[in-house]
mmCIF file of C-alpha atoms in Angstrom:
data_model
loop_
_atom_site.group_PDB
_atom_site.id
_atom_site.type_symbol
_atom_site.label_atom_id
_atom_site.label_comp_id
_atom_site.label_asym_id
_atom_site.label_seq_id
_atom_site.Cartn_x
_atom_site.Cartn_y
_atom_site.Cartn_z
ATOM 1 C CA SER A 17 7.419 23.302 -2.072
ATOM 2 C CA GLY A 18 8.285 21.985 -5.357
ATOM 3 C CA ARG A 19 6.275 18.881 -4.895
ATOM 4 C CA ARG A 20 4.054 17.607 -7.560
ATOM 5 C CA LYS A 21 0.344 17.851 -7.098
ATOM 6 C CA PRO A 22 -2.415 17.270 -9.370
ATOM 7 C CA VAL A 23 -4.076 20.172 -11.466
ATOM 8 C CA PRO A 24 -7.218 20.553 -13.442
ATOM 9 C CA ILE A 25 -6.711 20.281 -17.132
ATOM 10 C CA LYS A 26 -9.233 22.103 -19.036
ATOM 11 C CA ASP A 27 -11.805 19.902 -21.316
ATOM 12 C CA SER A 28 -10.014 16.857 -20.272
ATOM 13 C CA ASN A 29 -13.134 15.097 -18.429
ATOM 14 C CA TYR A 30 -14.334 11.980 -20.307
ATOM 15 C CA ILE A 31 -16.419 8.857 -19.013
ATOM 16 C CA LEU A 32 -14.877 5.337 -18.651
ATOM 17 C CA ASP A 33 -16.648 2.057 -18.367
ATOM 18 C CA ILE A 34 -15.526 0.639 -15.475
ATOM 19 C CA ASP A 35 -16.012 -1.565 -12.451
ATOM 20 C CA MET A 36 -14.136 -0.048 -9.738
ATOM 21 C CA ALA A 37 -11.359 2.837 -9.503
ATOM 22 C CA VAL A 38 -8.963 3.224 -6.833
ATOM 23 C CA ILE A 39 -7.687 6.556 -6.160
ATOM 24 C CA ALA A 40 -4.021 7.008 -4.909
ATOM 25 C CA ILE A 41 -2.896 10.283 -4.744
ATOM 26 C CA GLY A 42 -0.247 10.988 -2.060
ATOM 27 C CA ASN A 43 1.865 8.396 -0.426
ATOM 28 C CA GLY A 44 0.809 8.387 3.373
ATOM 29 C CA SER A 45 -1.592 5.687 4.908
ATOM 30 C CA ASN A 46 -5.305 6.579 5.542
ATOM 31 C CA PRO A 47 -5.741 7.239 9.251
ATOM 32 C CA ILE A 48 -9.183 5.179 9.012
ATOM 33 C CA ILE A 49 -6.436 1.867 8.585
ATOM 34 C CA GLN A 50 -5.187 2.479 12.084
ATOM 35 C CA GLN A 51 -8.875 3.173 13.809
ATOM 36 C CA THR A 52 -10.504 -0.048 12.295
ATOM 37 C CA THR A 53 -7.801 -2.495 12.351
ATOM 38 C CA PRO A 54 -6.261 -2.515 15.714
ATOM 39 C CA GLU A 55 -4.572 -5.966 14.978
ATOM 40 C CA LEU A 56 -2.131 -4.038 12.721
ATOM 41 C CA GLN A 57 1.213 -2.525 14.258
ATOM 42 C CA PHE A 58 2.055 0.747 12.771
ATOM 43 C CA SER A 59 5.232 2.924 12.905
ATOM 44 C CA LYS A 60 5.096 6.408 14.600
ATOM 45 C CA TRP A 61 4.762 7.828 11.112
ATOM 46 C CA GLY A 62 1.566 5.745 10.529
ATOM 47 C CA ASN A 63 3.094 3.205 8.070
ATOM 48 C CA ILE A 64 2.182 -0.413 8.536
ATOM 49 C CA LEU A 65 5.073 -2.367 10.301
ATOM 50 C CA VAL A 66 5.989 -5.604 8.141
ATOM 51 C CA ASN A 67 8.624 -8.510 8.367
ATOM 52 C CA GLU A 68 11.322 -7.357 5.914
ATOM 53 C CA GLU A 69 11.518 -10.901 4.684
ATOM 54 C CA THR A 70 8.042 -11.668 4.097
ATOM 55 C CA MET A 71 6.434 -8.598 4.017
ATOM 56 C CA ALA A 72 3.822 -10.151 6.670
ATOM 57 C CA THR A 73 1.986 -7.806 8.988
ATOM 58 C CA SER A 74 1.076 -8.187 12.349
ATOM 59 C CA LYS A 75 -2.466 -9.441 11.419
ATOM 60 C CA LYS A 76 -2.542 -13.006 10.417
ATOM 61 C CA GLY A 77 -2.757 -13.761 6.587
ATOM 62 C CA VAL A 78 -2.436 -9.947 5.801
ATOM 63 C CA PHE A 79 0.716 -8.770 3.778
ATOM 64 C CA ALA A 80 1.781 -5.156 2.785
ATOM 65 C CA GLY A 81 4.178 -3.554 0.780
ATOM 66 C CA GLY A 82 4.969 -0.472 -1.201
ATOM 67 C CA ASP A 83 4.412 3.237 0.231
ATOM 68 C CA ILE A 84 1.889 2.104 3.121
ATOM 69 C CA VAL A 85 5.129 0.319 4.465
ATOM 70 C CA THR A 86 7.899 2.526 3.131
ATOM 71 C CA GLY A 87 6.564 5.846 2.901
ATOM 72 C CA GLY A 88 7.106 7.476 -0.404
ATOM 73 C CA ALA A 89 9.607 5.526 -2.147
ATOM 74 C CA THR A 90 10.338 4.140 -5.528
ATOM 75 C CA VAL A 91 8.538 1.970 -7.337
ATOM 76 C CA ILE A 92 11.295 -0.456 -7.927
ATOM 77 C CA LEU A 93 11.424 -0.840 -3.962
ATOM 78 C CA ALA A 94 7.564 -1.361 -4.351
ATOM 79 C CA MET A 95 7.755 -3.888 -7.189
ATOM 80 C CA GLY A 96 10.429 -5.776 -4.762
ATOM 81 C CA ALA A 97 8.067 -5.809 -1.962
ATOM 82 C CA GLY A 98 5.382 -7.243 -4.126
ATOM 83 C CA ARG A 99 7.823 -10.047 -5.086
ATOM 84 C CA LYS A 100 8.667 -10.896 -1.577
ATOM 85 C CA ALA A 101 4.940 -10.717 -0.510
ATOM 86 C CA ALA A 102 3.734 -12.872 -3.462
ATOM 87 C CA LYS A 103 5.957 -15.403 -2.525
ATOM 88 C CA ALA A 104 5.104 -15.378 1.167
ATOM 89 C CA ILE A 105 1.687 -15.251 0.156
ATOM 90 C CA ASN A 106 1.897 -18.375 -1.696
ATOM 91 C CA GLU A 107 3.654 -20.423 0.929
ATOM 92 C CA TYR A 108 0.933 -19.083 3.457
ATOM 93 C CA LEU A 109 -2.033 -20.396 1.454
ATOM 94 C CA THR A 110 -0.135 -23.637 0.494
ATOM 95 C CA LEU A 111 0.325 -24.139 4.224
ATOM 96 C CA ASN A 112 -3.343 -23.182 5.330
#
């Protein structure tokens, strides 16, 4: 299909001393989120619906941006969503 996919690289295994790893392969939402968080509204494609100005979701105090909202898109769009969300989160925390 021309899409990139992870491929094994011989002798590339190594150990990292870390507290947590977040694996993000692909750009679709995890269906478990819809099943376990009924307060969140989703599009017909499974993306989280947000207020475009604040990135606030339908669940109070929860904000979202990036591929979980737009589907596969650019890093620039995700960064812009992060900036909007950061401003709105700061306002939310200041007022609450």
